[in-house]
Short mmCIF file of C-alpha atoms and ligand atoms in Angstrom, two decimals:
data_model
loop_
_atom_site.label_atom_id
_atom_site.label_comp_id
_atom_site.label_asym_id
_atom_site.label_seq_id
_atom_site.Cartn_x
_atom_site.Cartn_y
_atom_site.Cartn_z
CA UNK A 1 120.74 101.04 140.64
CA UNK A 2 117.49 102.38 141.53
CA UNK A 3 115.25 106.06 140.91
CA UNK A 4 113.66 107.21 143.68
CA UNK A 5 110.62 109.41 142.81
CA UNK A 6 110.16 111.87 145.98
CA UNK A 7 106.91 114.07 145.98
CA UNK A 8 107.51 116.53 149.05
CA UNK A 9 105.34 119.90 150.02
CA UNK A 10 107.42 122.95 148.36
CA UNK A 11 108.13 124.08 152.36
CA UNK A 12 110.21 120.47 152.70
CA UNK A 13 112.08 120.64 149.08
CA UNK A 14 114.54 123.10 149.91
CA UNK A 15 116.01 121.69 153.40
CA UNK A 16 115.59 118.09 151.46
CA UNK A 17 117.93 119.22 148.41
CA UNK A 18 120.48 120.44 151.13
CA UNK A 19 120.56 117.35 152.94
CA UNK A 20 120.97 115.30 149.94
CA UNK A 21 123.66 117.47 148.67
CA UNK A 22 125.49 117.32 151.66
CA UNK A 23 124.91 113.55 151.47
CA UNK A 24 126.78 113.64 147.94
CA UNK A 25 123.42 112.35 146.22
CA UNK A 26 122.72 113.25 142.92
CA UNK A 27 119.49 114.91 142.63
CA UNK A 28 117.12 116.33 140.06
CA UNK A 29 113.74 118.77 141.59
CA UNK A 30 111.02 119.27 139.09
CA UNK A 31 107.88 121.97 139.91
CA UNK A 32 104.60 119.46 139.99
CA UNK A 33 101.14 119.68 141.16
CA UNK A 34 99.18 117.83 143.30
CA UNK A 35 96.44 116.10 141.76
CA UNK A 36 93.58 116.52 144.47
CA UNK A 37 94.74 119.77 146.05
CA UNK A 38 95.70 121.30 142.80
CA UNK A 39 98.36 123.09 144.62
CA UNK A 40 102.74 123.17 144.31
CA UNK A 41 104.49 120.65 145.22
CA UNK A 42 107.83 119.44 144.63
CA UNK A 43 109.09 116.31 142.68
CA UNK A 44 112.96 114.78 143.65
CA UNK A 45 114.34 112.60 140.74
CA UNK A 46 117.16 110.85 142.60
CA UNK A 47 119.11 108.14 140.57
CA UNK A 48 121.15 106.51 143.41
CA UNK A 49 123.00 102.70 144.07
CA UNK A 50 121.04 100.08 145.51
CA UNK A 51 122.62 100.16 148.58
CA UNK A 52 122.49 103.81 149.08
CA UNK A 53 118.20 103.26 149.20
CA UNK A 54 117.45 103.16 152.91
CA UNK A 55 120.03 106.20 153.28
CA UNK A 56 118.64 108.07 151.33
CA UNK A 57 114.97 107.46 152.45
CA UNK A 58 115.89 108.62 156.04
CA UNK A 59 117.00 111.96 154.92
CA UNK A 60 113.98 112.01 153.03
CA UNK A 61 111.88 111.20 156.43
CA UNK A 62 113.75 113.51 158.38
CA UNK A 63 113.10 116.63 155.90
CA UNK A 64 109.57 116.12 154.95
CA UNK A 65 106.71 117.36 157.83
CA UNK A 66 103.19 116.05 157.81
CA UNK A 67 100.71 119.14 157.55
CA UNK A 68 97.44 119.82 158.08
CA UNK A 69 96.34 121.72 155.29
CA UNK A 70 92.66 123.15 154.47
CA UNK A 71 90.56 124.41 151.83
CA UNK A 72 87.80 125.76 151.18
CA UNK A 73 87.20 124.19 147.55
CA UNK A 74 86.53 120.62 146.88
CA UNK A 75 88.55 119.80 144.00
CA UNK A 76 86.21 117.83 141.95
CA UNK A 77 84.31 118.32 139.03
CA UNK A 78 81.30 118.15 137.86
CA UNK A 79 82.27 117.15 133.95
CA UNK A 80 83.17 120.83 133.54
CA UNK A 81 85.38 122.66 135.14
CA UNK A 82 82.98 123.25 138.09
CA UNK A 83 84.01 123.38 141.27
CA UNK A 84 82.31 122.35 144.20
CA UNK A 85 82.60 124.46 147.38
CA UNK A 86 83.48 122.33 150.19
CA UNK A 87 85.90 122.75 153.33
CA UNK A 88 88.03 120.06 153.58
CA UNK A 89 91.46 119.49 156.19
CA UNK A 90 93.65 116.66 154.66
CA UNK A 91 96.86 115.65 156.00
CA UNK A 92 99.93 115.93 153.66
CA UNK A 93 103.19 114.23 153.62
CA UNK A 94 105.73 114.22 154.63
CA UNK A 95 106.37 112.36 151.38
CA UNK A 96 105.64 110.22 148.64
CA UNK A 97 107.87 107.74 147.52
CA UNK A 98 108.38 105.06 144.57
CA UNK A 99 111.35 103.18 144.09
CA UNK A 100 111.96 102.21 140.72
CA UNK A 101 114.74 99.55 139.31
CA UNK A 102 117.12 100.99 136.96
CA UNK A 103 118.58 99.31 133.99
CA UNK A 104 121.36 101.19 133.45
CA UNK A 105 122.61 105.15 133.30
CA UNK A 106 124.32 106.85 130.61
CA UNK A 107 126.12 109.99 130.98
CA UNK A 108 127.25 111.02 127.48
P1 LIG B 1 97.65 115.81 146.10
O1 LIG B 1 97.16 114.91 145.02
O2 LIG B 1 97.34 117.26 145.97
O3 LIG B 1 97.12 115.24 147.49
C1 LIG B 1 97.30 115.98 148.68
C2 LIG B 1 96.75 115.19 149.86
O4 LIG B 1 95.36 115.04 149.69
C3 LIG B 1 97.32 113.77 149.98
O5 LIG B 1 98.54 113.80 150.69
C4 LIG B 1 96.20 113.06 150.72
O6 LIG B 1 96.28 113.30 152.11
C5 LIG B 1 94.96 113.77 150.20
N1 LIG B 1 94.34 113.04 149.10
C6 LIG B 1 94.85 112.76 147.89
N2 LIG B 1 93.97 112.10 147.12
C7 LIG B 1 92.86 111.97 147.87
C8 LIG B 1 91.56 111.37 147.66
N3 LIG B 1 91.25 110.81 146.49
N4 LIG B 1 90.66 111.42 148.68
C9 LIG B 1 90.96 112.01 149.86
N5 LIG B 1 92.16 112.59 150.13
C10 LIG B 1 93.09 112.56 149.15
P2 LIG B 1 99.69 112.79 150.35
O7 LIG B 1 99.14 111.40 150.30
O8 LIG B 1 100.81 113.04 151.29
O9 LIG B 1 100.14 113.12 148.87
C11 LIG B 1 100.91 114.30 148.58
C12 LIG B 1 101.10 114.43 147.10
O10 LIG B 1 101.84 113.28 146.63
C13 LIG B 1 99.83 114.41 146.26
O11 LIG B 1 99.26 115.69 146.22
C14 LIG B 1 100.35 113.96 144.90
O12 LIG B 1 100.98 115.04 144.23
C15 LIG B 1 101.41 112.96 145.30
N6 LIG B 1 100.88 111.59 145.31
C16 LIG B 1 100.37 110.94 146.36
N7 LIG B 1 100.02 109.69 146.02
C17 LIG B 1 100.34 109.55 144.72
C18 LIG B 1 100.24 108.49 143.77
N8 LIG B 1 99.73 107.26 144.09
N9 LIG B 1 100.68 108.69 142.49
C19 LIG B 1 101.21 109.89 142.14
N10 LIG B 1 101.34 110.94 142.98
C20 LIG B 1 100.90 110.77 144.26
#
């Protein structure tokens, strides 16, 4: 068994949930942040059989756009919270993806 850990852009999470539900996946959506854009995005905990992996990673591909996105604040700090002013276009996405090995689940 394997976990996927998804990170999509919050416009991709709710077409990606209704493609894996559809799909009969089990899936679990957590509200993160990004860690150099400081902005929402969306985290998919998906606990899925080995040989369910590459399935699942094309519906993942085909709901999750690569954006463009700009702002006008450098997110870095200067040992404070100080924020550098800075305008900066990074692309996004579509997603980020780790494939972890399960040992075993438990539903109790
Ligand atoms: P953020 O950390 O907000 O990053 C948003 C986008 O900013 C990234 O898109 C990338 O294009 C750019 N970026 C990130 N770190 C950068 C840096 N040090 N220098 C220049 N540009 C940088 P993605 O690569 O598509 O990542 C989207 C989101 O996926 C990330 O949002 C983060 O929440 C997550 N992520 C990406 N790589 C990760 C990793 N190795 N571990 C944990 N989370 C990760």
């Amino acid at each position: 068994m394997k976990l996927l850990i998804c990170i999509v852009q919050e416009q991709d999470a709710h077409i990606l949930r209704d493609d894996l539900i559809e799909a009969e996946v089990g899936v679990t959506t957590l509200a993160t942040t990004g860690g150099f854009l400081r902005s929402g995005n969306t985290t998919f905990l998906i606990g899925i059989s080995a040989d369910r992996v590459d399935e699942v990673l094309e519906i993942v591909k085909n709901s999750s756009k690569t954006r463009e996105v700009s702002t006008s604040y450098m997110p870095m700090t200067m040992g404070t919270d100080t924020y550098i002013p800075y305008p900066l276009n990074v692309t996004v996405g579509g997603a980020t993806v780790f494939v972890l090995d399960v040992e075993e689940q438990i539903k109790i």
